[in-house]
Amino acid sequence: MKKIEAVIKPHKIEDVRSALASLGILGLTAWEVRGFGRQKGHQELYRGSEYQVNFMPKVRLEIVVTDDRVPDVVKAITESAQTGTIGDGKIFVLNVEQAVRIRTGEKDEEAL
Ligand SMILES: Nc1ncnc2c1ncn2[C@@H]1O[C@H](COP(=O)(O)OP(=O)(O)OP(=O)(O)O)[C@@H](O)[C@H]1O
Ligand SMILES: [Mg+2]
């Protein structure tokens, strides 16, 4: 199993949710976060010399899937979250050791 973590622009959340629903993704977690990438928010001159870092509002998604679904999920997020402008976000893929459905005690792939 893998966990796909994606940071996206907030206004793209509905497009991404719908793209993932089309793939049959049954569960995900999303929350509002703040972050910055290599432009550091805007990258403006601050008091003449320093660069100010501005945290930008983003949405962070977390989706755990079986390994075979990773390429489709990454593609769906990339295509649905892309505007082509800076700050479109990033996707990270991590290994997951175990999953448990609390209601039933089912484990791993059965629990997703
Ligand atoms: N290396 C990183 N680790 C963790 N979070 C990151 C990292 N890079 C970016 N992020 C998160 O993703 C958000 C969007 O990043 P962003 O798309 O601006 O990356 P970028 O590398 O600056 O690319 P671009 O040039 O397209 O803007 C950031 O606000 C931050 O929350
Ligand atoms: Mg950036």
Tab-separated table of C-alpha atoms and ligand atoms in Angstrom:
chain	number	residue	atom	x	y	z
A	1	MET	CA	0.000	0.000	0.000
A	2	LYS	CA	1.051	3.571	-0.640
A	3	LYS	CA	-0.043	6.896	0.750
A	4	ILE	CA	-0.381	9.661	-1.796
A	5	GLU	CA	-0.008	13.083	-0.246
A	6	ALA	CA	-0.931	16.002	-2.463
A	7	VAL	CA	-0.781	19.730	-1.814
A	8	ILE	CA	-3.066	21.578	-4.203
A	9	LYS	CA	-4.628	24.977	-4.789
A	10	PRO	CA	-7.777	25.286	-2.664
A	11	HIS	CA	-10.055	26.140	-5.590
A	12	LYS	CA	-9.069	22.846	-7.267
A	13	ILE	CA	-10.381	20.593	-4.520
A	14	GLU	CA	-13.712	19.867	-6.210
A	15	ASP	CA	-12.076	19.025	-9.568
A	16	VAL	CA	-9.636	16.697	-7.835
A	17	ARG	CA	-12.328	15.055	-5.708
A	18	SER	CA	-14.408	14.394	-8.779
A	19	ALA	CA	-11.441	12.998	-10.761
A	20	LEU	CA	-10.644	10.647	-7.880
A	21	ALA	CA	-14.289	9.595	-7.569
A	22	SER	CA	-14.193	8.644	-11.264
A	23	LEU	CA	-11.326	6.294	-10.438
A	24	GLY	CA	-13.400	4.683	-7.714
A	25	ILE	CA	-11.417	6.105	-4.822
A	26	LEU	CA	-13.597	5.432	-1.785
A	27	GLY	CA	-11.888	7.390	0.942
A	28	LEU	CA	-9.615	10.350	1.424
A	29	THR	CA	-8.704	12.963	3.963
A	30	ALA	CA	-8.394	16.660	3.117
A	31	TRP	CA	-7.493	19.596	5.260
A	32	GLU	CA	-6.615	23.240	4.918
A	33	VAL	CA	-2.937	23.998	5.311
A	34	ARG	CA	-0.518	26.818	4.628
A	35	GLY	CA	2.746	26.413	2.841
A	36	PHE	CA	5.246	27.826	0.452
A	37	GLY	CA	7.330	26.551	-2.423
A	38	ARG	CA	10.373	27.901	-4.161
A	39	GLN	CA	8.837	31.343	-4.853
A	40	LYS	CA	8.319	31.690	-1.082
A	41	GLY	CA	4.759	32.919	-1.435
A	42	HIS	CA	5.417	35.819	-3.761
A	43	GLN	CA	9.071	36.602	-3.305
A	44	GLU	CA	9.003	40.337	-2.934
A	45	LEU	CA	11.643	42.757	-1.826
A	46	TYR	CA	11.073	43.396	1.859
A	47	ARG	CA	12.489	46.565	3.407
A	48	GLY	CA	14.765	46.968	0.464
A	49	SER	CA	16.883	43.883	0.766
A	50	GLU	CA	15.353	40.820	2.356
A	51	TYR	CA	12.881	38.415	0.871
A	52	GLN	CA	9.694	37.903	2.813
A	53	VAL	CA	8.216	34.431	3.016
A	54	ASN	CA	4.437	34.369	2.725
A	55	PHE	CA	2.543	31.242	3.657
A	56	MET	CA	-0.082	30.558	1.012
A	57	PRO	CA	-3.370	28.753	1.686
A	58	LYS	CA	-3.348	25.239	0.227
A	59	VAL	CA	-5.352	22.055	0.582
A	60	ARG	CA	-3.597	18.864	1.536
A	61	LEU	CA	-5.011	15.496	0.495
A	62	GLU	CA	-4.098	12.088	1.795
A	63	ILE	CA	-5.179	8.933	-0.005
A	64	VAL	CA	-4.077	5.383	0.799
A	65	VAL	CA	-4.352	2.908	-2.085
A	66	THR	CA	-2.939	-0.403	-3.238
A	67	ASP	CA	0.348	-0.081	-5.125
A	68	ASP	CA	-1.233	-0.847	-8.503
A	69	ARG	CA	-3.488	2.223	-8.284
A	70	VAL	CA	-0.677	4.717	-7.673
A	71	PRO	CA	0.032	5.676	-11.312
A	72	ASP	CA	-3.654	6.341	-12.061
A	73	VAL	CA	-4.173	8.357	-8.902
A	74	VAL	CA	-1.034	10.448	-9.464
A	75	LYS	CA	-2.097	11.115	-13.055
A	76	ALA	CA	-5.651	12.036	-12.046
A	77	ILE	CA	-4.451	14.487	-9.397
A	78	THR	CA	-1.842	16.004	-11.706
A	79	GLU	CA	-4.340	16.570	-14.499
A	80	SER	CA	-7.220	17.804	-12.355
A	81	ALA	CA	-5.159	20.120	-10.119
A	82	GLN	CA	-3.046	21.672	-12.856
A	83	THR	CA	-3.525	25.317	-13.841
A	84	GLY	CA	-0.039	25.749	-15.307
A	85	THR	CA	0.787	28.632	-12.968
A	86	ILE	CA	3.217	28.668	-10.056
A	87	GLY	CA	1.990	27.145	-6.824
A	88	ASP	CA	-0.011	24.331	-8.455
A	89	GLY	CA	1.351	22.042	-5.767
A	90	LYS	CA	3.107	18.757	-5.313
A	91	ILE	CA	2.475	15.050	-4.912
A	92	PHE	CA	4.440	12.730	-2.633
A	93	VAL	CA	4.137	8.924	-2.548
A	94	LEU	CA	5.039	7.052	0.661
A	95	ASN	CA	5.004	3.436	1.784
A	96	VAL	CA	2.260	2.406	4.202
A	97	GLU	CA	2.926	-0.402	6.687
A	98	GLN	CA	-0.589	-1.247	7.797
A	99	ALA	CA	-4.212	-0.232	7.522
A	100	VAL	CA	-7.095	-1.290	9.787
A	101	ARG	CA	-10.808	-0.646	9.388
A	102	ILE	CA	-11.762	0.096	12.972
A	103	ARG	CA	-15.399	-1.045	12.691
A	104	THR	CA	-14.535	-4.573	11.533
A	105	GLY	CA	-10.880	-5.090	12.303
A	106	GLU	CA	-10.187	-5.825	8.615
A	107	LYS	CA	-6.570	-5.249	7.700
A	108	ASP	CA	-4.509	-3.833	4.865
A	109	GLU	CA	-6.065	-4.096	1.380
A	110	GLU	CA	-9.361	-5.277	2.927
A	111	ALA	CA	-9.385	-2.140	5.031
A	112	LEU	CA	-9.061	0.377	2.206
B	1	LIG	N1	9.521	20.149	-0.763
B	1	LIG	C1	8.305	20.322	-0.238
B	1	LIG	N2	7.963	19.685	0.890
B	1	LIG	C2	6.731	19.839	1.431
B	1	LIG	N3	5.787	20.618	0.915
B	1	LIG	C3	6.079	21.280	-0.216
B	1	LIG	C4	7.355	21.179	-0.854
B	1	LIG	N4	7.345	21.941	-1.955
B	1	LIG	C5	6.120	22.497	-2.003
B	1	LIG	N5	5.371	22.116	-0.958
B	1	LIG	C6	3.985	22.477	-0.661
B	1	LIG	O1	3.306	22.636	-1.898
B	1	LIG	C7	2.784	23.944	-2.018
B	1	LIG	C8	2.879	24.378	-3.454
B	1	LIG	O2	4.223	24.321	-3.864
B	1	LIG	P1	4.590	24.919	-5.275
B	1	LIG	O3	3.646	24.328	-6.272
B	1	LIG	O4	4.658	26.405	-5.184
B	1	LIG	O5	6.052	24.288	-5.481
B	1	LIG	P2	7.221	24.894	-6.367
B	1	LIG	O6	8.365	23.947	-6.243
B	1	LIG	O7	7.449	26.321	-5.959
B	1	LIG	O8	6.651	24.802	-7.850
B	1	LIG	P3	6.166	26.000	-8.810
B	1	LIG	O9	7.399	26.581	-9.404
B	1	LIG	O10	5.273	25.337	-9.809
B	1	LIG	O11	5.410	26.974	-7.958
B	1	LIG	C9	3.575	24.782	-1.044
B	1	LIG	O12	2.818	25.892	-0.608
B	1	LIG	C10	3.844	23.797	0.071
B	1	LIG	O13	2.700	23.720	0.904
B	2	MG	MG	5.926	27.684	-6.122
